CSV table of C-alpha atoms and ligand atoms in Angstrom, one decimal:
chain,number,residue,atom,x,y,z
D,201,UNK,CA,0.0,0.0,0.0
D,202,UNK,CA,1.5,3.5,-0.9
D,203,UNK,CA,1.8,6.2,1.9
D,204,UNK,CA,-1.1,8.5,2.6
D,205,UNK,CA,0.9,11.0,4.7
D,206,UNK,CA,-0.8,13.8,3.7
D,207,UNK,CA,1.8,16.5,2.2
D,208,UNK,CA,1.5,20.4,1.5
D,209,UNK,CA,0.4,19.5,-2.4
D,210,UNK,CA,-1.7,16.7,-1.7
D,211,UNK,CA,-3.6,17.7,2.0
D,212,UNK,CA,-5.9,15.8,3.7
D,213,UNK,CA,-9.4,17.9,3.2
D,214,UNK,CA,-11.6,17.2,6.8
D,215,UNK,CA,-15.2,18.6,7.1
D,216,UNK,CA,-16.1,19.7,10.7
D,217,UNK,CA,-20.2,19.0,10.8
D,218,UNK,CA,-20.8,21.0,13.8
D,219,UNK,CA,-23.6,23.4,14.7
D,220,UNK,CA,-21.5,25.5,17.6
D,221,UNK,CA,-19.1,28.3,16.1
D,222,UNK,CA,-17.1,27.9,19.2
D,223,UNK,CA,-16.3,24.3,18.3
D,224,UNK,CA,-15.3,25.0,15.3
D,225,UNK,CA,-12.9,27.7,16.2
D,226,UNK,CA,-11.4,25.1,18.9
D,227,UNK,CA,-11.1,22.1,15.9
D,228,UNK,CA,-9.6,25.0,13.3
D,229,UNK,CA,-6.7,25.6,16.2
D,230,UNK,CA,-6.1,21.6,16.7
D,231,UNK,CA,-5.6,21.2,12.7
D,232,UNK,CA,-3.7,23.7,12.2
D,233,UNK,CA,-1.3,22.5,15.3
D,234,UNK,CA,-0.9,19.1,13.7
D,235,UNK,CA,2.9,18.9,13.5
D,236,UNK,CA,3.6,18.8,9.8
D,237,UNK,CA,0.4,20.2,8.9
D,238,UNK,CA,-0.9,19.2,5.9
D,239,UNK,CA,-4.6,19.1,6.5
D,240,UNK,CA,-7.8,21.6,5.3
D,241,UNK,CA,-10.3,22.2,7.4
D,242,UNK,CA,-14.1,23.5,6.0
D,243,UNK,CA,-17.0,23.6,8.3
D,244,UNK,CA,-20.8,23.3,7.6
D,245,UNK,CA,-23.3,24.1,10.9
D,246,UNK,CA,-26.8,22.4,9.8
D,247,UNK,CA,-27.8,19.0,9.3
D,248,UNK,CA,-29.5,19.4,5.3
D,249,UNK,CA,-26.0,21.7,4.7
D,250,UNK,CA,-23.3,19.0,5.6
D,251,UNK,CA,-25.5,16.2,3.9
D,252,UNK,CA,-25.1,18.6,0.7
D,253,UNK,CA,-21.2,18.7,1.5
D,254,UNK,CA,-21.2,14.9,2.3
D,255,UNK,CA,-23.0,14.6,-1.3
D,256,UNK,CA,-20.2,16.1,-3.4
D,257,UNK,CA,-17.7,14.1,-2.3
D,258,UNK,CA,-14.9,16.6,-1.9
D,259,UNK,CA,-13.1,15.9,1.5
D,260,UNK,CA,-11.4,13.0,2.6
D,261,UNK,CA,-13.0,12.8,6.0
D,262,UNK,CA,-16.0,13.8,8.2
D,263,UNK,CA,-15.8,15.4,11.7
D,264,UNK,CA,-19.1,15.3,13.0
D,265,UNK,CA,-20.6,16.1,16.3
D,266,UNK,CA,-22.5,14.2,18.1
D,267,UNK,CA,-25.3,17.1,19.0
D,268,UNK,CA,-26.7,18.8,15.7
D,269,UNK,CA,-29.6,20.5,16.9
D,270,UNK,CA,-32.5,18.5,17.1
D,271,UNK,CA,-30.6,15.8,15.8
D,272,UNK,CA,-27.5,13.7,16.1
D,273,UNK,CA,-24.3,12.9,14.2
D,274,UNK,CA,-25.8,9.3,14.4
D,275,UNK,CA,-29.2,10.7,12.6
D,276,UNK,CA,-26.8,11.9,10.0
D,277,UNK,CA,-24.4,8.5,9.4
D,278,UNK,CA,-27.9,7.2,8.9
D,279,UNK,CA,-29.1,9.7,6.4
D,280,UNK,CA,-25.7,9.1,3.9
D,281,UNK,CA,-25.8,5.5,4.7
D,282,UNK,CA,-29.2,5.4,3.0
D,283,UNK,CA,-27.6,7.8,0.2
D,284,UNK,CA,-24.7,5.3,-0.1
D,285,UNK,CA,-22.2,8.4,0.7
D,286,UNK,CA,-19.1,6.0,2.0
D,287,UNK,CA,-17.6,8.2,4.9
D,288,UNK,CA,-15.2,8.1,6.6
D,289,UNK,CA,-17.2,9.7,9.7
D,290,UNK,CA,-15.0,10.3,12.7
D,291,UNK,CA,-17.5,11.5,15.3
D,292,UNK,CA,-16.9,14.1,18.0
D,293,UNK,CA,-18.8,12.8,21.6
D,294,UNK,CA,-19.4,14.9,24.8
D,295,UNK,CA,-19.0,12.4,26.5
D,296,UNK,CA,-17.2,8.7,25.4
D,297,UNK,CA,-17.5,5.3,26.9
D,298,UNK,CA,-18.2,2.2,25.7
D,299,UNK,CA,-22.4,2.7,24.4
D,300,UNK,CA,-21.2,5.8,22.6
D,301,UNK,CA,-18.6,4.0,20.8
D,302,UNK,CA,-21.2,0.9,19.7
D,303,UNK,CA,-23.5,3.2,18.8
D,304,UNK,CA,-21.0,5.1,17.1
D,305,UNK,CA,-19.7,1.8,15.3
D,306,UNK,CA,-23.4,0.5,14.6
D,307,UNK,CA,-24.1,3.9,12.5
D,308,UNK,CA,-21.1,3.6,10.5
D,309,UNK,CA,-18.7,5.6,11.5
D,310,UNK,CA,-15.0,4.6,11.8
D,311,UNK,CA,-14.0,6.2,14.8
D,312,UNK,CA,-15.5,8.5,17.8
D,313,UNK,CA,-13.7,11.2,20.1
D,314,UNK,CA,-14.1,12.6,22.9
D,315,UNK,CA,-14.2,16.5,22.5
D,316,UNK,CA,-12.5,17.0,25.8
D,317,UNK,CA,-9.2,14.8,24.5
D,318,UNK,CA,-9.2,16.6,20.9
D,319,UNK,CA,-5.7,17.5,20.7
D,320,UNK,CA,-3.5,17.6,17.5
D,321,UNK,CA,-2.0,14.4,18.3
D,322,UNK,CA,-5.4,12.7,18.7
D,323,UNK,CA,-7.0,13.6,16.1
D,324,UNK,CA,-4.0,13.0,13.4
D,325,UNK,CA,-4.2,9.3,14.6
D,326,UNK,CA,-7.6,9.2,14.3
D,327,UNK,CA,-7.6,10.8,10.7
D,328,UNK,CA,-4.3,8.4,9.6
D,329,UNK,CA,-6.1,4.8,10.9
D,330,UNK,CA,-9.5,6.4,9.6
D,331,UNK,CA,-7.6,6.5,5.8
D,332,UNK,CA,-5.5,4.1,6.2
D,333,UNK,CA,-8.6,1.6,7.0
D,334,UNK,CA,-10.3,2.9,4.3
D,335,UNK,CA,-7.5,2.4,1.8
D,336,UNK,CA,-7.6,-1.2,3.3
D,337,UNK,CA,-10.9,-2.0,2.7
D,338,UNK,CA,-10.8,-0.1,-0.8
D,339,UNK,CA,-8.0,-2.6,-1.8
D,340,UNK,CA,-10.1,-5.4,-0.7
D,341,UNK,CA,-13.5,-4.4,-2.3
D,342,UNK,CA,-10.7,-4.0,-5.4
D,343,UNK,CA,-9.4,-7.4,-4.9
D,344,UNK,CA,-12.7,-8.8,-3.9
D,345,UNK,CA,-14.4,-7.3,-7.6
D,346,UNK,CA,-11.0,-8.4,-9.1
D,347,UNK,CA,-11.8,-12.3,-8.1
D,348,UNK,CA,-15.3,-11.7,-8.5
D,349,UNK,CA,-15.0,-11.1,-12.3
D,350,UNK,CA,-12.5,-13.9,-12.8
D,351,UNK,CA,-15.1,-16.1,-11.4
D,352,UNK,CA,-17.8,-14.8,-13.7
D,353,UNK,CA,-15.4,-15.5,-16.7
D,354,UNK,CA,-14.7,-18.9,-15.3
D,355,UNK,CA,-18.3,-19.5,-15.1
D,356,UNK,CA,-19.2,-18.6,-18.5
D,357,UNK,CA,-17.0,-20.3,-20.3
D,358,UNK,CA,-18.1,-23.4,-18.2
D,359,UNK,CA,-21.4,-22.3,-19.3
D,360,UNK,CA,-20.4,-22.0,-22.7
D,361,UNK,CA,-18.5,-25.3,-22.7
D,362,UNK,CA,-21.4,-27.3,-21.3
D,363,UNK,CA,-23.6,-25.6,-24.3
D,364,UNK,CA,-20.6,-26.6,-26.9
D,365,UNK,CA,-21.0,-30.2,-25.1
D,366,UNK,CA,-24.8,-30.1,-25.2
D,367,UNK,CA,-25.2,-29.5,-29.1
D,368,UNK,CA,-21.9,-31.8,-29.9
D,369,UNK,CA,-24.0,-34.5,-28.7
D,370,UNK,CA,-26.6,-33.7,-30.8
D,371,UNK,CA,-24.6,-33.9,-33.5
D,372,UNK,CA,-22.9,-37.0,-32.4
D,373,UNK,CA,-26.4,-38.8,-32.0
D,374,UNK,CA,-27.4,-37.5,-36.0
D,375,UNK,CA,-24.1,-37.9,-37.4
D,376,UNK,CA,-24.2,-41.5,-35.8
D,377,UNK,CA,-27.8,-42.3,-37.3
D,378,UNK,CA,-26.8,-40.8,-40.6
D,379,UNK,CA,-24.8,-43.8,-42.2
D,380,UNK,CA,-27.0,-46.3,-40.6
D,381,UNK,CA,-29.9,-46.1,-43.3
D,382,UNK,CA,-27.8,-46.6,-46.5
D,383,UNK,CA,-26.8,-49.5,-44.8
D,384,UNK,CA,-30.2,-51.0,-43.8
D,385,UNK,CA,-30.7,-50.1,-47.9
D,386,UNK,CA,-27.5,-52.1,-48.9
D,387,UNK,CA,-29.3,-55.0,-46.7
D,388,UNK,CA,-32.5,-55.0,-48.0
D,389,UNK,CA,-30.9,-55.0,-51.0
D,390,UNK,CA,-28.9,-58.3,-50.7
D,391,UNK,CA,-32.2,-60.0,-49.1
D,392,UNK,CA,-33.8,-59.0,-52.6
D,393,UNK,CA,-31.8,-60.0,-54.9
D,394,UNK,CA,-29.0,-62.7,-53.1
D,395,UNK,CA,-28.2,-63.5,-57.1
D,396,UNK,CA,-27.6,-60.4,-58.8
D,397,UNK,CA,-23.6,-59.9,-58.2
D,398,UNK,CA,-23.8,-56.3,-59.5
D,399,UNK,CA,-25.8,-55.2,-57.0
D,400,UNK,CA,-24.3,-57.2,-54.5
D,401,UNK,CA,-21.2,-55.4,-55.0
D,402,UNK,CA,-22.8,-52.3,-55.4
D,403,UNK,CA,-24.3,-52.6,-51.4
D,404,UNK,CA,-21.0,-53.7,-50.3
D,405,UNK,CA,-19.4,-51.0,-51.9
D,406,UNK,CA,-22.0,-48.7,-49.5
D,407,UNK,CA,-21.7,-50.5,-46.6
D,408,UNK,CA,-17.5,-50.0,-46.5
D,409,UNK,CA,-18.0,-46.6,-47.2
D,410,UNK,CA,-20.6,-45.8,-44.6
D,411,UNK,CA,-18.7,-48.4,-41.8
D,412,UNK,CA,-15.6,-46.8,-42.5
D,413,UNK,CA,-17.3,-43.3,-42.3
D,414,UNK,CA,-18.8,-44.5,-38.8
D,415,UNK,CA,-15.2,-45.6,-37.7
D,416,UNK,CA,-13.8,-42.3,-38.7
D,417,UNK,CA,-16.4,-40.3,-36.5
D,418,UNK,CA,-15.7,-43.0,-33.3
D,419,UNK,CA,-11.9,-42.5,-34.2
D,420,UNK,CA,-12.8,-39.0,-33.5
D,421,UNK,CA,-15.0,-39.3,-30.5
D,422,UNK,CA,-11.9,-41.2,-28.6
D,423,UNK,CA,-9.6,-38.2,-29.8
D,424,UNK,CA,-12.1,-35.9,-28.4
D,425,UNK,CA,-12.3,-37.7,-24.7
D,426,UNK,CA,-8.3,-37.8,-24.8
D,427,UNK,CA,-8.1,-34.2,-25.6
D,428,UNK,CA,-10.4,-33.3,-22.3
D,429,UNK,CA,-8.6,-36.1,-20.2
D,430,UNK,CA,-5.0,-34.7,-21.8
D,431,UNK,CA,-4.5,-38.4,-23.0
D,432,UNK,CA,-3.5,-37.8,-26.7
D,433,UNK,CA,-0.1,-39.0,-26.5
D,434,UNK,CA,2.5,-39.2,-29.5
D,435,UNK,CA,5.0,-41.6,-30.3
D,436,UNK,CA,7.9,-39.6,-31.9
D,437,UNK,CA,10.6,-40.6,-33.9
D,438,UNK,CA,12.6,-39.2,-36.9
D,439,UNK,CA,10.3,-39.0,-39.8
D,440,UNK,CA,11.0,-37.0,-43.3
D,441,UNK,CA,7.8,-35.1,-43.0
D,442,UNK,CA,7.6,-35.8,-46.7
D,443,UNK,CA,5.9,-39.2,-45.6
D,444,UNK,CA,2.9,-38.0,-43.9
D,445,UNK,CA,2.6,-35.3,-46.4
D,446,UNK,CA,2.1,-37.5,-48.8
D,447,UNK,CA,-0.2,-39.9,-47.5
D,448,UNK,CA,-2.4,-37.4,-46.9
D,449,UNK,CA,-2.7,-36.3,-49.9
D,450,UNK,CA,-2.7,-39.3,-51.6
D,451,UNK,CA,-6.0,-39.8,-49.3
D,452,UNK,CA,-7.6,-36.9,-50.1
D,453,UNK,CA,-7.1,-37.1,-54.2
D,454,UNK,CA,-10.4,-39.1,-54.4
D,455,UNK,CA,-12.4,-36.7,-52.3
D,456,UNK,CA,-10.9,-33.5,-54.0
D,457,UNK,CA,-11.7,-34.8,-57.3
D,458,UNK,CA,-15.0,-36.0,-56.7
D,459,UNK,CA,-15.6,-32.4,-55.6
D,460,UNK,CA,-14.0,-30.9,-58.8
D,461,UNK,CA,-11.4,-29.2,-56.2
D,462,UNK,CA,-7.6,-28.8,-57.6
D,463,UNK,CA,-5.3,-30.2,-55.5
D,464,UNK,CA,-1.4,-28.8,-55.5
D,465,UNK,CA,1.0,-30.3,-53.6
D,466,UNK,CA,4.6,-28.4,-53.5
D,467,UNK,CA,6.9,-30.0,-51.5
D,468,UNK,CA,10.5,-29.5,-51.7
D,469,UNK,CA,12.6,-32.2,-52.2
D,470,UNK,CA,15.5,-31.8,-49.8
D,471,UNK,CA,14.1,-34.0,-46.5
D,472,UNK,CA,12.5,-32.3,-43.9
D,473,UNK,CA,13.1,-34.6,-40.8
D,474,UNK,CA,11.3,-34.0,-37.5
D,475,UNK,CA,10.8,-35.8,-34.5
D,476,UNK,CA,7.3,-36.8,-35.0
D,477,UNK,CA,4.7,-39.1,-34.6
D,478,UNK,CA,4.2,-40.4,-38.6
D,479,UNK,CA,0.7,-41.8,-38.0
D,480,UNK,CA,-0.6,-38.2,-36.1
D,481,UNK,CA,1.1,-35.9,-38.1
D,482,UNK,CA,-0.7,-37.6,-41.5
D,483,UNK,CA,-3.7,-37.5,-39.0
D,484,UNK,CA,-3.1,-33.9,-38.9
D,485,UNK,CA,-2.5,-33.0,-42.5
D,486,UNK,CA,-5.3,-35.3,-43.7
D,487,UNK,CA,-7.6,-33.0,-41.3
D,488,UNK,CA,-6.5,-30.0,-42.8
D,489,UNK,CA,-7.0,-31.1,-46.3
D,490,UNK,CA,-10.8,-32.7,-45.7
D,491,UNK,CA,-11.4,-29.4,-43.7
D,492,UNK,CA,-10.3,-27.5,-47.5
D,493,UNK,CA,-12.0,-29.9,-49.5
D,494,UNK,CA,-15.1,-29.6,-47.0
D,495,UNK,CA,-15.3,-25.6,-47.0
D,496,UNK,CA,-14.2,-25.0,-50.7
D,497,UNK,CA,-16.4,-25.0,-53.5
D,498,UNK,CA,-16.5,-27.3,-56.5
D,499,UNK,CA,-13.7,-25.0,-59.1
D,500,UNK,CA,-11.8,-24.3,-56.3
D,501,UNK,CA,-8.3,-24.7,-55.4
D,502,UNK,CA,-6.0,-26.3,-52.2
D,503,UNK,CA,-2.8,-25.1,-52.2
D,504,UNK,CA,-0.4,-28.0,-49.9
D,505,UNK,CA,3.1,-26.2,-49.3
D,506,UNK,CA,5.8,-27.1,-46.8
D,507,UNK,CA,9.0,-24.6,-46.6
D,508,UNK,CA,12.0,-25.3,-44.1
D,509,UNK,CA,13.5,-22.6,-42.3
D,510,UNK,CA,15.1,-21.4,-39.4
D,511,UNK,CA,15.2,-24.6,-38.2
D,512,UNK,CA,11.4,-25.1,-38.3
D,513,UNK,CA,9.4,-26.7,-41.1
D,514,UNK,CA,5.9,-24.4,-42.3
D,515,UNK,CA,3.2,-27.1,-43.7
D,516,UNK,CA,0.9,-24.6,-45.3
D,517,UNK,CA,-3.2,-26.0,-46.3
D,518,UNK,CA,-4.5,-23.0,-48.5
D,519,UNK,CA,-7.8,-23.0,-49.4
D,520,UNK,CA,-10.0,-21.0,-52.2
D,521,UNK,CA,-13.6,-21.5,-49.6
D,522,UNK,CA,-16.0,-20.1,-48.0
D,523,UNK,CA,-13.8,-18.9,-45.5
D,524,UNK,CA,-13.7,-18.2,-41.6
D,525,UNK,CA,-15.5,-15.2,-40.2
D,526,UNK,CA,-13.2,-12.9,-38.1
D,527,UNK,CA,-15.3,-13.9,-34.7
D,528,UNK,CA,-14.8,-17.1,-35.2
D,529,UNK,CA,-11.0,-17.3,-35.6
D,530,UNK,CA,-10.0,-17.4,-32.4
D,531,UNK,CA,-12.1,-20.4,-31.5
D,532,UNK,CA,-11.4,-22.6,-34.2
D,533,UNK,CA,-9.2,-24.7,-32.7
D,534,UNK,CA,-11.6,-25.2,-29.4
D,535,UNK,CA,-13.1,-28.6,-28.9
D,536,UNK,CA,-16.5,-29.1,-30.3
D,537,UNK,CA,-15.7,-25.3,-31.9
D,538,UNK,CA,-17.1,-22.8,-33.3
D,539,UNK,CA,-19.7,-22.8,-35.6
D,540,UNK,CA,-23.5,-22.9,-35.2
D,541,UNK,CA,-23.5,-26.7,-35.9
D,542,UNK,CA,-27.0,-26.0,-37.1
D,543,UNK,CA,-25.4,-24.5,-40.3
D,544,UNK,CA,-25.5,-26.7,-43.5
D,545,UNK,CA,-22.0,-25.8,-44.1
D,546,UNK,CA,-20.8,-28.0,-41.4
D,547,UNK,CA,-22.7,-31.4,-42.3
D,548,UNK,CA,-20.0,-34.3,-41.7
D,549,UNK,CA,-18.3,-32.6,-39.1
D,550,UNK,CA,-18.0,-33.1,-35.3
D,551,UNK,CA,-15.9,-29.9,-34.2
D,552,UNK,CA,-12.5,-32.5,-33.3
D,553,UNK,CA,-10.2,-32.2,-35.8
D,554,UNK,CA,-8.7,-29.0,-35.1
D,555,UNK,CA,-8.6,-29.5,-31.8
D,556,UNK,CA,-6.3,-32.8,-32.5
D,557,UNK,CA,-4.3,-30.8,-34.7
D,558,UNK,CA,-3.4,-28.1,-32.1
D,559,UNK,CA,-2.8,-30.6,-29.7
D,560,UNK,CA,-0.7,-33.1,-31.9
D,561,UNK,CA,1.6,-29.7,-33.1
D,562,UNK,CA,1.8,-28.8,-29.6
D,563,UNK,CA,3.0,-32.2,-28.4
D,564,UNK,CA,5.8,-31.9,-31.3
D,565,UNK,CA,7.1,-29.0,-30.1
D,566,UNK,CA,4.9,-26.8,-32.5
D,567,UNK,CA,2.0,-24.6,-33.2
D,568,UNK,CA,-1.0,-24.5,-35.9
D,569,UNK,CA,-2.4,-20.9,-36.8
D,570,UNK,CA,-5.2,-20.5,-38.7
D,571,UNK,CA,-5.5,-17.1,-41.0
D,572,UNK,CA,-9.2,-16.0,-43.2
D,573,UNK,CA,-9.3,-12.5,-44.6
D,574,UNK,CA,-12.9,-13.6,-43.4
D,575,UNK,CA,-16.2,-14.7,-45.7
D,576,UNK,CA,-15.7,-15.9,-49.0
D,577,UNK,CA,-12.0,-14.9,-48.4
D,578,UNK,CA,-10.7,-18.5,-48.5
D,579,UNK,CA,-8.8,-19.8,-45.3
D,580,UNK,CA,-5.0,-21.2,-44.4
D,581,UNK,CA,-4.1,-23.2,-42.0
D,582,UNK,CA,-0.1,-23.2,-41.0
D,583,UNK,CA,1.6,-26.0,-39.0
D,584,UNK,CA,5.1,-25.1,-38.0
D,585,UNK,CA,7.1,-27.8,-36.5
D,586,UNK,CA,10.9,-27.8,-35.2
D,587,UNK,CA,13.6,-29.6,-37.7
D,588,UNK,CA,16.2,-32.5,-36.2
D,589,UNK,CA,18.4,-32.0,-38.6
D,590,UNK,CA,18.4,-28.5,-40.2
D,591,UNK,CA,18.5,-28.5,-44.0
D,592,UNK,CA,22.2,-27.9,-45.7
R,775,ADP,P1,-15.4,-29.9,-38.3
R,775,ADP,O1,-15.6,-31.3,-38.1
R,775,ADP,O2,-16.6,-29.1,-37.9
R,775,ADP,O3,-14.9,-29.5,-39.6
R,775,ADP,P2,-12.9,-29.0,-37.2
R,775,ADP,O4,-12.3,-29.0,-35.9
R,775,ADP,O5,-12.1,-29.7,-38.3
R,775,ADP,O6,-14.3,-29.5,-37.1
R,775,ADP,O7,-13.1,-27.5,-37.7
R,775,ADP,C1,-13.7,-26.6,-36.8
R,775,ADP,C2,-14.4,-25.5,-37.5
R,775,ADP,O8,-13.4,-24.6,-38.2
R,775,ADP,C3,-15.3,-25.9,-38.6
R,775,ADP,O9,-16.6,-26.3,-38.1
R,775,ADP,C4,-15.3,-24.8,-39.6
R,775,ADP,O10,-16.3,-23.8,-39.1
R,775,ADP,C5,-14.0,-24.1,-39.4
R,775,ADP,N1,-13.0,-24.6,-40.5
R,775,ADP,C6,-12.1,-25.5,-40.4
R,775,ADP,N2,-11.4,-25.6,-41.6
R,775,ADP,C7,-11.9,-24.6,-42.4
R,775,ADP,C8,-11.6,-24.2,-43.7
R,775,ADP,N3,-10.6,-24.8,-44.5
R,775,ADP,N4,-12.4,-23.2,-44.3
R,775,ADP,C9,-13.4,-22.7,-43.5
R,775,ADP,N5,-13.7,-23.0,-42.2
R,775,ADP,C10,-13.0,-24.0,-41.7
């Protein structure tokens, strides 16, 4: 806590609430005899007048005396308690002892004296613990807002998680349904005809599709409950990244084509050797590129770049899509994040895969960003990752 000695610049303004003249000559003498001075002294005589005062918040402190007229200096703690005027009130008694000094307490004010012991001395002390508690509690009602807010923030994002939680299961439960019909078709199709061998092969050909589709989304659900239990582990080892970059794009040829989407993949040919986890990091890319192919538009383009330097390697996905607004940047990478699921655009998707990615880079060592000049504006995704072996 900084000092609150009150200096020549910075002086302690006191309000004397007292209805006698000759009191107030008596407390004007005892100020101006504190040693080192340093305090102001202005004085109001009625009751409606010092309220006023109180109101404008100018002084530092209230001297008030216990007699004002018909009423009392208690009548008047009451009066700016119910106004919400904070104080401090350091009340002036005829007489002390201890039912003076809980009545005293009981109305709010933060200290009492005893007119006959006013001396400079006395009433410095009184004025210094007066501030000084004040500054105390200040701090604490500070502090006490501080934590207060923090807990709010931790509240709604618990809110907000619960809700994320809430309509992931929702789509869990419909993505989950969804392949099971083409393959109650494929069946009904082999009952129907058990010796037509086109169509046999046909409904197989569905049912792979749709079970491998339904193995994918579980693969994802155990990703998801690792991510929240901080299970995801990786198994590293020296691995040209050149391996996982290709596999994953060799996976997503199919899909890119059937969606009339350009695929470029520009890799250098110089290895690019990390200590990674091959089956994540193709995990990672392959996420990347079904998130392009997913959010771009039949004609459009994905760009696949990876540029060592600096000792790090930058895998670049680069996408001609729909883009990612600005609001919903930041949460991208969030589990079960961060678009209204309810949106057509985000049929097929259960919010995991970035997540993973984040967490898979971060386990190397690494990071993922995500840049969109916003909607329409296409998107990027960059995932940096420290070199072993530097290239030259
Ligand atoms: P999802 O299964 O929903 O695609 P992800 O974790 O892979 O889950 O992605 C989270 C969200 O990020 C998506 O729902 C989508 O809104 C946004 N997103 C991811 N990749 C792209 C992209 N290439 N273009 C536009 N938006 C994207």
């Amino acid at each position: 806590m900084t000092s609150l000695a009150p200096t020549r610049d910075r002086p302690v303004r006191v309000l004397l609430v007292d209805d006698d003249p000759d009191d107030h000559l008596l407390t004007r003498d005892v100020i101006a005899d504190i040693p080192g001075g340093g305090y102001t002294l202005d004085w109001v005589a009625e009751f409606d007048a010092a309220l006023e005062a109180i109101g404008r918040g100018e002084h530092h402190v209230y001297l008030v005396d216990y007699r004002l007229g018909v009423k009392t200096g208690l009548d008047l703690l009451a009066a700016m308690t119910q106004r919400g005027y904070p104080g401090p009130v350091i009340l002036l008694t005829g007489l002390g002892g201890p039912e003076v000094d809980r009545a005293a307490e009981e109305a709010g004010a933060a200290d009492f004296i005893e007119k006959a012991k006013l001396d400079p001395v006395t009433l410095e002390r009184a004025i210094r613990y007066t501030l000084r508690q004040r500054a105390y509690e200040a701090d604490l009602e500070r502090k006490v807002a501080e934590r207060t807010a923090a807990l709010e923030q931790a509240n709604a994002s618990l809110r907000e998680a619960d809700r994320r939680k809430d309509e992931f299961l929702a789509t869990l439960a419909h993505e989950l349904r969804n392949p099971l019909a083409p393959i109650r078709n494929a069946l009904a199709i082999m009952d129907l005809s058990p010796g037509n061998q086109a169509g046999l092969a046909k409904a197989k050909g569905v049912m792979e599709r749709q079970v491998r589709h339904l193995a994918r989304l579980i693969d994802d659900l155990l990703d998801a409950s690792r991510i929240t239990r901080n299970t995801l582990h990786i198994d590293p080892r020296p691995v040209d990244l050149a391996g996982p970059l290709q596999a994953a794009a060799e996976s997503s040829r199919a899909a890119a084509a059937a969606a009339d989407i350009t695929l470029r993949v520009e890799l250098p040919s110089a290895p690019m050797v990390v200590n990674g986890d091959q089956a994540r990091l193709t995990q990672v890319f392959a996420n990347l590129l079904s998130n392009a192919i997913k959010y771009t538009e039949s004609g459009g383009t994905i760009t696949l770049t990876a540029v060592p330097a600096g000792g790090e390697v930058t895998v670049s996905v680069r996408d001609t899509g729909v883009g990612i607004p600005a609001d919903d940047l930041p949460r991208v990478f969030d589990l079960f994040g961060p678009v209204d699921r309810a949106d057509a655009r985000t049929a097929g998707g259960l919010g995991v895969g970035l997540a993973v990615a984040k967490r898979v880079a971060e386990r190397h060592g690494g990071t993922v960003t995500a840049i969109s000049g916003g909607v329409g504006q296409g998107s990027e995704f960059a995932v940096r990752l420290p070199l072993i072996r530097p290239p030259g």
